[in-house]
Amino acid sequence: MTEQLSRIEKGLTELVLTQPFFATLALKLNITETKDVPTFATDGRNLYVNSDWCAKLKDKEIITILAHETLHCALGHLWRAPVGVDHEIWNEAVDNETNW
C-alpha cells in the first residue's frame, strides 16, 4: 500500500468515527490510484486518486475530499447529467452544489 493510500485509509477511519453517513457511502467505493485525473474523481463505483496531488494535502483536506466525492454519488450527480450537457459546466455546477 502506498503512502497516499494509507493516508486515505486513515481518512476513511476518521469518517467512520465522526461522519458515519459519509463513511458508509465512501467505504463502498474502490480506491484506485491514477495519473488520469488531476485531483480526485469518482464514477460511482471507484474513487480515483492522483497520488501526486494527494501528497500535497493535509489529512483534514483528504477527509473533506472523501466526503465531497461521496456526496456526488449520494446526490446522483453522475446519473442526472442532461443528455448533451457540457461536461465542464455540469462538473462546476455540481461541485458548487456539493460544496454548499
PDB file of C-alpha atoms in Angstrom, residues 21-22 25 67-81 90 93-100:
ATOM      1  CA  PHE A  21     -23.223   8.662   6.862  1.00  0.00           C
ATOM      2  CA  PHE A  22     -20.367   9.666   4.562  1.00  0.00           C
ATOM      3  CA  LEU A  25     -21.038   5.510   1.335  1.00  0.00           C
ATOM      4  CA  ALA A  67     -16.877  13.354   1.830  1.00  0.00           C
ATOM      5  CA  HIS A  68     -17.131  15.627  -1.237  1.00  0.00           C
ATOM      6  CA  GLU A  69     -16.638  12.822  -3.757  1.00  0.00           C
ATOM      7  CA  THR A  70     -19.006  10.567  -1.820  1.00  0.00           C
ATOM      8  CA  LEU A  71     -21.675  13.252  -1.812  1.00  0.00           C
ATOM      9  CA  HIS A  72     -21.502  13.428  -5.622  1.00  0.00           C
ATOM     10  CA  CYS A  73     -22.632   9.785  -5.603  1.00  0.00           C
ATOM     11  CA  ALA A  74     -25.302  10.311  -2.939  1.00  0.00           C
ATOM     12  CA  LEU A  75     -26.801  13.260  -4.830  1.00  0.00           C
ATOM     13  CA  GLY A  76     -26.852  11.331  -8.102  1.00  0.00           C
ATOM     14  CA  HIS A  77     -24.663  13.809  -9.955  1.00  0.00           C
ATOM     15  CA  LEU A  78     -23.149  11.035 -12.022  1.00  0.00           C
ATOM     16  CA  TRP A  79     -26.527   9.897 -13.321  1.00  0.00           C
ATOM     17  CA  ARG A  80     -28.512  13.123 -13.566  1.00  0.00           C
ATOM     18  CA  ALA A  81     -26.468  14.980 -16.184  1.00  0.00           C
ATOM     19  CA  TRP A  90     -22.000  20.412 -15.358  1.00  0.00           C
ATOM     20  CA  ALA A  93     -22.306  23.257 -11.146  1.00  0.00           C
ATOM     21  CA  VAL A  94     -22.411  20.004  -9.208  1.00  0.00           C
ATOM     22  CA  ASP A  95     -19.171  20.880  -7.405  1.00  0.00           C
ATOM     23  CA  ASN A  96     -20.816  24.116  -6.260  1.00  0.00           C
ATOM     24  CA  GLU A  97     -23.871  22.195  -5.052  1.00  0.00           C
ATOM     25  CA  THR A  98     -21.732  19.616  -3.271  1.00  0.00           C
ATOM     26  CA  ASN A  99     -19.582  22.226  -1.574  1.00  0.00           C
ATOM     27  CA  TRP A 100     -22.630  24.152  -0.440  1.00  0.00           C
TER      28      TRP A 100
END
